[in-house]
Every structure is written in structure tokens, then in C-alpha cells.
Coordinates of N, CA and C in Angstrom, one line a residue:
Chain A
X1 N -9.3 27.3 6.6 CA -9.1 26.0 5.9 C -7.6 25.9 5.6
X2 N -6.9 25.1 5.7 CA -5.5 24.7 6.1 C -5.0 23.7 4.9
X3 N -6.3 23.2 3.8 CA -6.2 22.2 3.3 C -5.4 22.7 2.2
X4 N -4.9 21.7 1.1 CA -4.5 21.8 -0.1 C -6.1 22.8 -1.0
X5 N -5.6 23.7 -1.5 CA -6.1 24.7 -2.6 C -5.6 24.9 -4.1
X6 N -6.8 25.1 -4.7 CA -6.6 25.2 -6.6 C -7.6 26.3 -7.0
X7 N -6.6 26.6 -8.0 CA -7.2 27.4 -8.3 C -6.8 27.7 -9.9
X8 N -7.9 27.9 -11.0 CA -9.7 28.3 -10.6 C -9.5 26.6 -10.6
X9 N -11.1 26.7 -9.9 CA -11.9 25.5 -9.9 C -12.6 24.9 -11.4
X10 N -12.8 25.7 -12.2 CA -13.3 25.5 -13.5 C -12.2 26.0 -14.4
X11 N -11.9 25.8 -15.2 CA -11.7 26.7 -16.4 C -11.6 26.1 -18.0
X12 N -13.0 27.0 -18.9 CA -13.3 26.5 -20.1 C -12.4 27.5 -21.1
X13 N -11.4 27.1 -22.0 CA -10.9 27.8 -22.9 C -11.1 27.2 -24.5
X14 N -10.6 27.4 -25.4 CA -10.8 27.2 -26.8 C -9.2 26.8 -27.4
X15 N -9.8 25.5 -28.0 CA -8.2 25.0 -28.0 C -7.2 25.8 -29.0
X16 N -6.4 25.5 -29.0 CA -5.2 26.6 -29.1 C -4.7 27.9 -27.9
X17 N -5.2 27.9 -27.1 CA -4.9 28.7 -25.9 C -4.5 27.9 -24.9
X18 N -3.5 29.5 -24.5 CA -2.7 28.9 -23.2 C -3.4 28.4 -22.0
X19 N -3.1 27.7 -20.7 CA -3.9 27.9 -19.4 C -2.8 27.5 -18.2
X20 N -3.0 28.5 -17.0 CA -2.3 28.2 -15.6 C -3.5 27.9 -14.9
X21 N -2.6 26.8 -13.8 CA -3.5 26.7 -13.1 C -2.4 26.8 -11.6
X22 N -3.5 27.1 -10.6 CA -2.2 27.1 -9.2 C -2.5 26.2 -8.4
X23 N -1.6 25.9 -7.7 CA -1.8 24.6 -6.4 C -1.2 25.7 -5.1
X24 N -1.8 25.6 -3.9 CA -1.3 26.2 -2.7 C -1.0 25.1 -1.5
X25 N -0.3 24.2 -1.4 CA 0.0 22.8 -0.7 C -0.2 23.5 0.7
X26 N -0.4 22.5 1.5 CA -0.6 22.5 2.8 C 1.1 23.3 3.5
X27 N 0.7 24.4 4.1 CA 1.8 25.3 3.9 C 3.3 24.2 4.6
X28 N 3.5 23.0 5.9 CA 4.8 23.0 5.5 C 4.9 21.4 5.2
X29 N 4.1 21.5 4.0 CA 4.5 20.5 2.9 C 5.5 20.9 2.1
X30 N 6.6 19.7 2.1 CA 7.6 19.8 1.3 C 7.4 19.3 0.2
X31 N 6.5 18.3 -0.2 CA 6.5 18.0 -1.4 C 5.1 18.1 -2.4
X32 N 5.1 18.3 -3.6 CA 3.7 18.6 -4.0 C 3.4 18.0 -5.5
X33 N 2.7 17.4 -5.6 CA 2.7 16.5 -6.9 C 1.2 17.1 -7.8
X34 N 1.3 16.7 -8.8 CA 0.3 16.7 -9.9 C -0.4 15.6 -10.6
X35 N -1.8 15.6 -10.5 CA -2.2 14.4 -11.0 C -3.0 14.7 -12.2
X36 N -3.9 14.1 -13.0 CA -5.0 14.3 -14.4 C -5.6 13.3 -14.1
X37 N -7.3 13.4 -14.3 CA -8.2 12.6 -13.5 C -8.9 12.9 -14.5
X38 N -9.0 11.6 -15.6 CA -10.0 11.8 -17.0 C -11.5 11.4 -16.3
X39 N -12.3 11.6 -17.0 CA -13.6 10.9 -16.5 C -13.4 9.8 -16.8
X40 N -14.3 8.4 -15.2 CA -14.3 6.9 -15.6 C -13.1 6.7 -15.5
X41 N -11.6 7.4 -14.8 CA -10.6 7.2 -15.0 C -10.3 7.2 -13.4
X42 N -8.9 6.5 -12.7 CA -8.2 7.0 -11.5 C -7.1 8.1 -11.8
X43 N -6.7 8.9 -11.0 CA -5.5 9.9 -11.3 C -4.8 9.3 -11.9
X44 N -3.6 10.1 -12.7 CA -2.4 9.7 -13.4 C -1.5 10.5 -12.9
X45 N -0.2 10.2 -12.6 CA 0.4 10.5 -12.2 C 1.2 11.5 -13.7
X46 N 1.5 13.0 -12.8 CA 1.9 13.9 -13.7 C 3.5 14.4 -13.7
X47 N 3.6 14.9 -12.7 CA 4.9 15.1 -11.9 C 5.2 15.8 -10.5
X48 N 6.4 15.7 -10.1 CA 6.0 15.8 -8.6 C 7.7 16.9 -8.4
X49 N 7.5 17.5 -7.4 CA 8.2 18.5 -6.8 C 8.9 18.2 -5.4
X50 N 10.3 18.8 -5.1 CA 10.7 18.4 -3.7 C 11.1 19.6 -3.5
X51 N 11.0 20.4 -2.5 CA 10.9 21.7 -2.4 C 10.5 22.9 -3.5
X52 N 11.7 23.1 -4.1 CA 11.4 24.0 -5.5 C 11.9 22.8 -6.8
X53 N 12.9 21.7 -6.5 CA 13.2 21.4 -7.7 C 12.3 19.9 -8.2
X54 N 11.7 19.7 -9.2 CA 10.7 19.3 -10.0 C 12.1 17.6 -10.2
X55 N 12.0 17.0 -9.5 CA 12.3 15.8 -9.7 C 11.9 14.5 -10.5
X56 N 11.2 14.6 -11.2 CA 10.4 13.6 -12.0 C 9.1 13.9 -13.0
X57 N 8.8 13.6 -13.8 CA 7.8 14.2 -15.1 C 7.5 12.5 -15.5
X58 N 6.1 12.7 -15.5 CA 5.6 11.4 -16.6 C 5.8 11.7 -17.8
X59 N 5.5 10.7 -18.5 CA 5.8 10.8 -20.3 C 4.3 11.1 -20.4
X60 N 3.4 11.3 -19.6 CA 2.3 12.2 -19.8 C 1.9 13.5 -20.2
X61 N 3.5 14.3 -19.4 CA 3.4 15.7 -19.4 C 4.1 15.8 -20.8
X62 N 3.8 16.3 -22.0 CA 3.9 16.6 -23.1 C 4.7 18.1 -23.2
X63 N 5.7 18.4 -23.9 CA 6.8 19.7 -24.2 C 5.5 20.7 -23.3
X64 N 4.0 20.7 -23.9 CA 3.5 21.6 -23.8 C 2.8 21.7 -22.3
X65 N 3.2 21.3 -21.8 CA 3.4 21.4 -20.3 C 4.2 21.7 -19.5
X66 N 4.5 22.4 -18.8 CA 5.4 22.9 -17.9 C 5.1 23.3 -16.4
X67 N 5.3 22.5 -15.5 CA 5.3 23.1 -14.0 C 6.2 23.7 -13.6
X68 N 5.8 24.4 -12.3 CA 7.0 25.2 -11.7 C 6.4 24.9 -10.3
X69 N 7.5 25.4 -9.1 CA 7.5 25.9 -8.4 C 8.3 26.5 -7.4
X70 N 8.1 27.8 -7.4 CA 9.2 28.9 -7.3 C 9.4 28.6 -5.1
X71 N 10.4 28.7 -4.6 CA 10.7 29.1 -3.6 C 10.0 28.0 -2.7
X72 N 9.3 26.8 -3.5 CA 9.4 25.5 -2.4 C 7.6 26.1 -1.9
X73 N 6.9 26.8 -2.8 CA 5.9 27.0 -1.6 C 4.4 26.6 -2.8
X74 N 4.0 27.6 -3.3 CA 3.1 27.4 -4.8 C 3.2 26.6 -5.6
X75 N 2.5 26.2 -6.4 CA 3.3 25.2 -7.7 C 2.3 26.2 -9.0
X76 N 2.1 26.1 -10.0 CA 1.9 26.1 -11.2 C 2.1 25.2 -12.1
X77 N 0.7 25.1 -13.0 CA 0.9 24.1 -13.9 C 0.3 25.1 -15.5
X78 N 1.2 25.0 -16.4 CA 0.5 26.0 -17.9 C 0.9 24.9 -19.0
X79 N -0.7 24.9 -19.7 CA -0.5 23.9 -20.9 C -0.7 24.8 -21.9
X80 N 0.3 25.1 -22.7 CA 0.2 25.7 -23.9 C -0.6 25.2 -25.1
X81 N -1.1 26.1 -25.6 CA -2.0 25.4 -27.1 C -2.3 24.3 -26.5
X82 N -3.9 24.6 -26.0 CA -4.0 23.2 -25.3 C -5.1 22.9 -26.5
X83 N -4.9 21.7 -26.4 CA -5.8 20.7 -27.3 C -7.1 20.0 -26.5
X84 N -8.1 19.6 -27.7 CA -9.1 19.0 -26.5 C -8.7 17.7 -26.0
X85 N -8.3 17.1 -26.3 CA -7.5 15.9 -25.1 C -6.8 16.3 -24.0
X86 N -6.8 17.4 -24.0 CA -6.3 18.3 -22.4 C -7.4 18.3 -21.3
X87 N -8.7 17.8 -22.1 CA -9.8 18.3 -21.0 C -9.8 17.2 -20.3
X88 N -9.7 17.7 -18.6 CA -9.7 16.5 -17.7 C -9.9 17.5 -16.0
X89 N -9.8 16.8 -15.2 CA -9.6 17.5 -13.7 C -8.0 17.1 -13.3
X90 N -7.8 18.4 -13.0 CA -6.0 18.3 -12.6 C -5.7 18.5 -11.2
X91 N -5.4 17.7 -10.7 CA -5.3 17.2 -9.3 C -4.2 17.8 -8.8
X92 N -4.1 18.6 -7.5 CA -2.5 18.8 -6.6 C -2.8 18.0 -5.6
X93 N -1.1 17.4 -4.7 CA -1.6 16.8 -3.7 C -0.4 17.4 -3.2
X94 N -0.1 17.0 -1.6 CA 1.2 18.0 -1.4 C 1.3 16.7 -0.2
X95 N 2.6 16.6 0.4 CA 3.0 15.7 1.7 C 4.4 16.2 2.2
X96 N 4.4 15.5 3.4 CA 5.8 15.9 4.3 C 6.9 14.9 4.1
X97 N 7.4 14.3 3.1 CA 8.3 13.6 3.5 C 9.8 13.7 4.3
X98 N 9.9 13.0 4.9 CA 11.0 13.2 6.1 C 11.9 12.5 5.1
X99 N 12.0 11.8 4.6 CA 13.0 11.2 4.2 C 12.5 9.4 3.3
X100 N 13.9 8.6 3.4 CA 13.5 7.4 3.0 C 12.8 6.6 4.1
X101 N 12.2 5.6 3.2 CA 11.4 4.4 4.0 C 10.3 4.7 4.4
X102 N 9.6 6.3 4.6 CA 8.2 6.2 5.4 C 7.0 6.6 4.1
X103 N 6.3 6.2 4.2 CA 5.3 6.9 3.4 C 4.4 7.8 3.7
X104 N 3.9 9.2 3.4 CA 3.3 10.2 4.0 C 1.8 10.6 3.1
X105 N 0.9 10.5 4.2 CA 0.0 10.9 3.3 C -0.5 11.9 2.3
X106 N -0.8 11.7 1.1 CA -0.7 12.9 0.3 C -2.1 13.0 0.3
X107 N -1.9 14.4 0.8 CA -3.5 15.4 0.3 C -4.1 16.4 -0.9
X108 N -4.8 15.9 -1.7 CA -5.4 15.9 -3.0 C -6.5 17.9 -2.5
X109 N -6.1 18.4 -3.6 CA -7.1 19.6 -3.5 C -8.0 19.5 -4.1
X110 N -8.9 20.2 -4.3 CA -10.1 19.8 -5.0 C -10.3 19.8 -6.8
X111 N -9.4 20.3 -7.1 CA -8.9 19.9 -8.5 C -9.4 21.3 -9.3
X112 N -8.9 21.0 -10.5 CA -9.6 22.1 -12.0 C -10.1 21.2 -12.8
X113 N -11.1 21.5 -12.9 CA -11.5 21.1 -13.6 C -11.5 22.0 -15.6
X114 N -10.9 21.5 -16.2 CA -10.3 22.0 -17.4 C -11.3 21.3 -18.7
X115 N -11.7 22.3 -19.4 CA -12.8 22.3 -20.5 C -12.2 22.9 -22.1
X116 N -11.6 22.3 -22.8 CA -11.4 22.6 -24.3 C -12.1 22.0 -25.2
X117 N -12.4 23.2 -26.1 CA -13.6 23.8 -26.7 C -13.4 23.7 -28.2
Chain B
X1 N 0.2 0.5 -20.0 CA -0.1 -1.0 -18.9 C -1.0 -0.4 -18.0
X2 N -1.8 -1.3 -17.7 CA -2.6 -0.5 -16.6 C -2.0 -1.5 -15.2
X3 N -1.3 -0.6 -14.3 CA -0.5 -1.8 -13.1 C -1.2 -1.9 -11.9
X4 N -2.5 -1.5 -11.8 CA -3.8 -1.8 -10.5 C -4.7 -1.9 -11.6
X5 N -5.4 -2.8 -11.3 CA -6.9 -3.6 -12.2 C -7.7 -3.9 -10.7
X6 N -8.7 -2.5 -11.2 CA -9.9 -2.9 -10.1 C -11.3 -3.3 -10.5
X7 N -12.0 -3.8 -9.8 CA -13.3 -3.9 -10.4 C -14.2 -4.2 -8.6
X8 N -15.8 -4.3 -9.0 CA -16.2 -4.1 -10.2 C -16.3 -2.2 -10.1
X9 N -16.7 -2.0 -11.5 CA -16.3 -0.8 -11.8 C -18.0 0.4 -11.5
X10 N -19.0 0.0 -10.6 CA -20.0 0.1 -10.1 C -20.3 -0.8 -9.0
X11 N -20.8 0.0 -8.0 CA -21.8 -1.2 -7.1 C -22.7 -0.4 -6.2
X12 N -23.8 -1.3 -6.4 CA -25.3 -0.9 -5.5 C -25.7 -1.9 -4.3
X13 N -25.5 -1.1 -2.7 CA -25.7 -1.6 -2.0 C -26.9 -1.8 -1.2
X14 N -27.3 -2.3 -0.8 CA -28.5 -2.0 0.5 C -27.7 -1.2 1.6
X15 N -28.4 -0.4 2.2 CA -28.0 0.2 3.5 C -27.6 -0.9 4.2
X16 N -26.9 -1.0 5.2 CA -26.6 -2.0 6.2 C -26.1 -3.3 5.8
X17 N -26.0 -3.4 4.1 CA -24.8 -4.7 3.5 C -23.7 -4.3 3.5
X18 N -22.7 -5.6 2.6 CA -21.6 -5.3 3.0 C -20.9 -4.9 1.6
X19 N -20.0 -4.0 1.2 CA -19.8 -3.2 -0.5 C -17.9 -4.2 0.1
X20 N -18.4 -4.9 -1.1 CA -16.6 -5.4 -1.3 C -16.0 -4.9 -2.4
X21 N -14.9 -4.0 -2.5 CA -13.9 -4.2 -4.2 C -13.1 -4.4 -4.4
X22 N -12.3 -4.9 -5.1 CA -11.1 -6.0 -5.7 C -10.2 -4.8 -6.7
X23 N -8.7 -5.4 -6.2 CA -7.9 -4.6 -6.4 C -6.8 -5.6 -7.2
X24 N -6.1 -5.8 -8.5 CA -4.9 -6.9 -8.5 C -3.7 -5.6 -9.3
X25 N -2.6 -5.8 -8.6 CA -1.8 -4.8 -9.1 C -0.8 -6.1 -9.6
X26 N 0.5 -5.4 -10.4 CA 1.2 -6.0 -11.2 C 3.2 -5.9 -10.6
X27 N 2.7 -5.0 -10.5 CA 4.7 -4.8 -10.2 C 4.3 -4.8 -9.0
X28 N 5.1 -6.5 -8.2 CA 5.7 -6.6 -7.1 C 6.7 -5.7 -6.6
X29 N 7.1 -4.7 -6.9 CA 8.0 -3.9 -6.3 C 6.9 -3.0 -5.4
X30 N 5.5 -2.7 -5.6 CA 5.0 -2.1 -4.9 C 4.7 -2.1 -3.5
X31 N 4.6 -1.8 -2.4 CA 5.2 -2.1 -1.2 C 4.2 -0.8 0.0
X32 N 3.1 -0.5 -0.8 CA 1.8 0.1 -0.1 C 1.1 0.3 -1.0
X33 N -0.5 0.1 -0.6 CA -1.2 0.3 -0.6 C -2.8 1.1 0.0
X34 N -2.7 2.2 -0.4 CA -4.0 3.1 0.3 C -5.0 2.7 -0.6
X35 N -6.2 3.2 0.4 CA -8.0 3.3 -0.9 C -7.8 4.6 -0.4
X36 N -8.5 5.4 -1.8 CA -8.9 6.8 -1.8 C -10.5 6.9 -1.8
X37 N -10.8 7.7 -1.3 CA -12.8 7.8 -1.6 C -13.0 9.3 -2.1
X38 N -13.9 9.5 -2.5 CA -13.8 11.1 -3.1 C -15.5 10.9 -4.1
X39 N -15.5 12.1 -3.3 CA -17.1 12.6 -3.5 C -16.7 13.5 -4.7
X40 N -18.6 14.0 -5.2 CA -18.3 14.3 -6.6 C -17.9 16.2 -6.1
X41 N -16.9 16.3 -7.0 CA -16.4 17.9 -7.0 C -15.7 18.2 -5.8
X42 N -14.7 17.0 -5.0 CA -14.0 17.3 -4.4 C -12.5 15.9 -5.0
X43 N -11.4 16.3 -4.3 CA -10.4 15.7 -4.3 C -10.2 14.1 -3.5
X44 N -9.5 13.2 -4.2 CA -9.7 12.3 -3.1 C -9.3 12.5 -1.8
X45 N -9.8 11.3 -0.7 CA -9.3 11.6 0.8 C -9.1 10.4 0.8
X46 N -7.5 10.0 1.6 CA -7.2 9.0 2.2 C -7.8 7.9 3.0
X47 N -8.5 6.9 3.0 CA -9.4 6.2 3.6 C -9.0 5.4 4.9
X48 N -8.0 4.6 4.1 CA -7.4 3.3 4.9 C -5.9 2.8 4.0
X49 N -4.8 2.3 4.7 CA -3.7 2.1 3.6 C -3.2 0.5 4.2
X50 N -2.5 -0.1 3.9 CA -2.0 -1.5 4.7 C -1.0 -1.9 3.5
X51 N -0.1 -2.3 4.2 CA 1.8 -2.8 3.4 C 1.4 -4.1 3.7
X52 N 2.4 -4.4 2.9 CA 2.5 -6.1 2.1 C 2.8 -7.3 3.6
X53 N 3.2 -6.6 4.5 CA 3.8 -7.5 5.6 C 2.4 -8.0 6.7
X54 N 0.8 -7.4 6.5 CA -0.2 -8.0 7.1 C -0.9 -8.4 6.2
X55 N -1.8 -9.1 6.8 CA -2.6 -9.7 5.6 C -4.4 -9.1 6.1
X56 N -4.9 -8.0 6.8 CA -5.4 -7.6 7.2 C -5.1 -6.2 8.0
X57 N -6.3 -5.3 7.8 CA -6.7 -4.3 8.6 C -7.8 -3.7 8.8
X58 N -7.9 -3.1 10.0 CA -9.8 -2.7 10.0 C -9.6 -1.8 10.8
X59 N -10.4 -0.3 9.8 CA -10.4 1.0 10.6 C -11.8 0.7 11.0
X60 N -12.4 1.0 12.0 CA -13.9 1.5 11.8 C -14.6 0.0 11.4
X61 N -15.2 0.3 10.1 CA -16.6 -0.2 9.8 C -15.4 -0.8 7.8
X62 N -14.4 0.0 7.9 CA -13.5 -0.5 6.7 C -12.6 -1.6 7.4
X63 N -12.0 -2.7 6.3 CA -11.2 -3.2 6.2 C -10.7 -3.7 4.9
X64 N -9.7 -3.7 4.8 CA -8.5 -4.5 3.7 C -7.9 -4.9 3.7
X65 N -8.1 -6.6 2.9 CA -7.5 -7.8 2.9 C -6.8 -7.7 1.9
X66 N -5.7 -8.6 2.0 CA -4.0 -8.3 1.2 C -3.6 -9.7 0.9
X67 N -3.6 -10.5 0.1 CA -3.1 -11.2 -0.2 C -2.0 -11.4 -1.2
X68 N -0.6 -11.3 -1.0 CA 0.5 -10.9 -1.5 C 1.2 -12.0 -2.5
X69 N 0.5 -13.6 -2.1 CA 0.9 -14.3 -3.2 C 0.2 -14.3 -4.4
X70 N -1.0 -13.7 -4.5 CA -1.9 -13.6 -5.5 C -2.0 -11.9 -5.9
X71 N -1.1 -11.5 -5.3 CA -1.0 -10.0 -5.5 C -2.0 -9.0 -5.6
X72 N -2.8 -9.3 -5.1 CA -4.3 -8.9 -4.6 C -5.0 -8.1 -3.5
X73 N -5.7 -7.1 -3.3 CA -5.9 -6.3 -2.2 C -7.4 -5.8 -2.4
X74 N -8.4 -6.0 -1.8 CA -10.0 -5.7 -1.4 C -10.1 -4.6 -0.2
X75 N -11.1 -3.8 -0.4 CA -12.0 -2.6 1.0 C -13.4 -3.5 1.3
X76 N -13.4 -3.8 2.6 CA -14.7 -4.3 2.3 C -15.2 -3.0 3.4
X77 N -16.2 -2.9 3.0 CA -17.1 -1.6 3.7 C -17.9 -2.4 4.7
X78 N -18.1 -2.4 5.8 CA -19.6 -3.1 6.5 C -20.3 -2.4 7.1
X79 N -21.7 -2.5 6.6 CA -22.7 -1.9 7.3 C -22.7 -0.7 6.6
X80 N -23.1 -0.5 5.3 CA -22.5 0.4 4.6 C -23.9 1.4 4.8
X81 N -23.5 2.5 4.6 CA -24.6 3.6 5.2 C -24.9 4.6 3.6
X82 N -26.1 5.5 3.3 CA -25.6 6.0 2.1 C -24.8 7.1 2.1
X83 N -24.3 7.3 3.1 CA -23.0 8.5 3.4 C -21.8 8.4 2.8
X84 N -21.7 6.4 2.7 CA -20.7 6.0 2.2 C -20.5 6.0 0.3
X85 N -21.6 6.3 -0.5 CA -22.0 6.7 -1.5 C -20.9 7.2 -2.1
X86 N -20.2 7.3 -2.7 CA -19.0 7.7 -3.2 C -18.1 6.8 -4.5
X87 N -16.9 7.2 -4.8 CA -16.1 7.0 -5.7 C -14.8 6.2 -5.2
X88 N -14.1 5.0 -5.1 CA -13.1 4.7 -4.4 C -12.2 4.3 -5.1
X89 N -11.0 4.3 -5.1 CA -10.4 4.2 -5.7 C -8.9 3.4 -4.9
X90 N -8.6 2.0 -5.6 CA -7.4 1.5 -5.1 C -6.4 2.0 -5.4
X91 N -5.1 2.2 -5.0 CA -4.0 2.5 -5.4 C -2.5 1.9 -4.6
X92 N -1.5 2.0 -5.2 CA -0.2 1.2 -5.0 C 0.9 2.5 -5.5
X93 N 1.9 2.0 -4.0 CA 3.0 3.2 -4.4 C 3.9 2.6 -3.9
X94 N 5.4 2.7 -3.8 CA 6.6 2.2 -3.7 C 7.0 2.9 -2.6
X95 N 7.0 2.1 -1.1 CA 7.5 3.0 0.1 C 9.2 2.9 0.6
X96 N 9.7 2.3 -0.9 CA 11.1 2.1 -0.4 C 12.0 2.9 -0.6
X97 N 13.4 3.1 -0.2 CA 14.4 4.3 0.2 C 14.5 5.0 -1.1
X98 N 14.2 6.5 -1.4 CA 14.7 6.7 -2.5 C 13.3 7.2 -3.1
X99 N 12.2 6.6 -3.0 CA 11.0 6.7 -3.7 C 10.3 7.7 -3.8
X100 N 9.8 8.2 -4.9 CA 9.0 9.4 -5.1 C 7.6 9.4 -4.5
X101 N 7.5 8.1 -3.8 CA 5.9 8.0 -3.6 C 4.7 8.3 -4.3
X102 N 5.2 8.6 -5.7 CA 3.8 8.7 -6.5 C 2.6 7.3 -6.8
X103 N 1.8 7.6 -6.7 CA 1.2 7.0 -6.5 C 0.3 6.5 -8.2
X104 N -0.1 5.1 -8.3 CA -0.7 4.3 -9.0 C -2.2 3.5 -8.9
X105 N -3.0 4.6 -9.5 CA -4.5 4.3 -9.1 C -5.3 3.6 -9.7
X106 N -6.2 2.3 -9.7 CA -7.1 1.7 -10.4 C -8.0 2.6 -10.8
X107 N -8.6 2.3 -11.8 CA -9.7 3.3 -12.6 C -10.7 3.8 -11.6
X108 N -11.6 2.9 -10.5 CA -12.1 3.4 -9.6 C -13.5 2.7 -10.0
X109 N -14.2 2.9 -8.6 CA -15.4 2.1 -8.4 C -16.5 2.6 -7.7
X110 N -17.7 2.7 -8.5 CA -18.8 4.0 -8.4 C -19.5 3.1 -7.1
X111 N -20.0 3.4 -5.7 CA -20.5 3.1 -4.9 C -22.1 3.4 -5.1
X112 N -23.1 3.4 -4.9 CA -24.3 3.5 -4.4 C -24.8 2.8 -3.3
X113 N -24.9 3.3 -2.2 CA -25.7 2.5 -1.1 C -26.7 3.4 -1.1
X114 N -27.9 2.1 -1.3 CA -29.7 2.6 -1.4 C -30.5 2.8 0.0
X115 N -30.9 3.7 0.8 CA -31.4 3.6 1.7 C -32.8 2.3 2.5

């Protein structure tokens, strides 16, 4: 399977704990974004990546958030002292953009689903 | 702000009717449009997408009508099967020079087609 991957698929913690979660984009996707998908909700847009450097952040993503991703390939997402209003499904999507003017399809992985307790 | 207002926010079909949903977004700067569909415990998938310059398109058994002076955009599904059963979701992104392409999704709209 070639698709966009997450990992874990679940994860229930107790608030005040940290959590990572990984994204593995479609390998030569250049770009890889983050979404939060509350229940009864469409995605929100979280922040997005263009090789390794992290180009844009919503006013969504709170201090206690932090993405990464090292060497243009993985991403990571860790919410510190997460609170229960963190609980949602967190979406990677990853695409090829060549450049200006085209729009590339982004492909969504199956998400984490994230549980605070 | 919420800048895609979809509705309705449920719908129950007969097998073999036709499932319409209504899409109105707000910032004219947006300049595409995809529907997402996405089954439960997976990610969305790309459906069908159509820019501001047609006022129509039809993959298949989908199409989406675009009306740009009323800022407005519909999926109408035909012949809807319960395979089609799913979650869909409009959305609007900015395909102009420079753009992040992130994308801006209506809350989404629960399908049922009844056999």
C-alpha cells in the first residue's frame, strides 16, 4: 500500500499528557499538511509543510502543539498537556506540488483518532 | 467564520434516486472547488473537483453545478446505489500563484441510500 499512513490509529491518554502522532506521506510527496476532524465537523485546517520547512500554522495550532518534519519525508505531530478539547481525529494529507497555478490532489490518511480522559 | 456553508447536514435516499447537496462559500478569492467522501474510519477521498470558469461537470454517475454569481456549488449523485452511503464533504481552496492549497471544508453531509 503506497497510500498516505498514521500512526497509531487510536490513541486514548489522560489529560495532562504528552502525545505524538506520525504521518508517512505518499513517498515523493513534497508537501504534507495536517488537518482536526471534530465529530459533526469537516477538517480544519492545522498546518502544512513544503519539504522539511513548516510554512504556515493556523491559529488553531496552540504553543502546545508542535509539528515537525525532519528531512522532507515523515511529519510528526505532539500535543503537550493535552487537554480534553484535544479530542478529535487528526488528519495527514500529503501532495506533489510542482509549483504555482496548479492544484494537486491531496491525499488524506486514515487519521488518529485521539481520546482525552 | 465558517467560509463553506453546506447543507442539508443528513440525507436519506431511495436506491436509484437522485442525493443533491448544496454548498455556499464566502471568500470570492476561492478559485476550486473538490467534494471529499469518506467512509467511517477511513480518511477522505477526492471525488470530483470543478473551478470557477465552468458552470458544470459530470464524472460518472456525479456531477457539480457551480454557480459563481450566487457563489454557490452542489454534487448531485444519480442513481444513487447504497455503496454510495457515506459522508461528503464540500470544500474550497485557493489555486492561485503562491497558494498553500489548504483547503476549507463544510461541516459535511451524512448520506444514507436505503436499498
Amino acid at each position: 500500500d503506497t497510500g498516505v499512513s498514521q500512526d497509531p490509529r487510536h490513541k486514548i491518554t489522560k489529560r495532562g499528557q504528552n502525545v505524538t502522532f506520525r504521518c508517512d506521506p505518499i513517498s515523493e510527496h513534497n508537501r504534507l499538511y495536517w488537518y482536526r476532524q471534530t465529530l459533526g465537523q469537516g477538517p480544519e485546517f492545522l498546518t502544512y509543510f513544503q519539504n522539511e520547512a513548516q510554512l504556515e500554522k493556523s491559529r488553531l495550532l496552540s504553543d502546545r502543539f508542535s509539528a515537525e518534519r525532519p528531512k522532507g519525508s515523515f511529519s510528526t505531530l505532539e500535543i503537550q498537556r493535552t487537554e480534553q478539547g484535544d479530542s478529535a481525529m487528526y488528519l495527514c494529507a500529503s501532495s506533489l506540488a510542482y509549483g504555482t497555478g496548479t492544484y494537486n490532489e491531496q491525499f488524506f490518511g486514515p487519521g488518529t483518532r485521539l481520546t482525552v480522559l | 467564520q465558517q467560509q463553506v456553508k453546506q447543507s442539508p447536514q443528513s440525507l436519506i435516499v431511495q436506491k436509484g434516486g437522485i442525493s443533491i447537496i448544496n454548498c455556499a462559500y464566502e471568500n470570492t478569492a476561492f478559485d476550486y472547488f473538490p467534494w471529499y467522501q469518506q467512509f467511517p474510519g477511513k480518511g477522505p477521498a477526492l471525488l470530483i473537483a470543478i473551478r470557477p470558469d465552468v458552470s458544470e461537470k459530470k464524472e460518472g454517475r456525479f456531477t457539480i453545478s457551480f454557480n459563481k454569481s450566487a457563489k454557490q456549488f452542489s454534487l448531485h449523485i444519480m442513481d444513487s446505489q447504497p455503496g454510495d452511503s457515506a459522508t461528503y464533504f464540500c470544500a474550497a481552496t485557493l489555486n492561485s500563484g503562491g497558494s498553500n492549497y489548504k483547503l476549507t471544508f463544510g461541516k459535511g453531509t451524512l448520506l444514507t441510500v436505503n436499498p
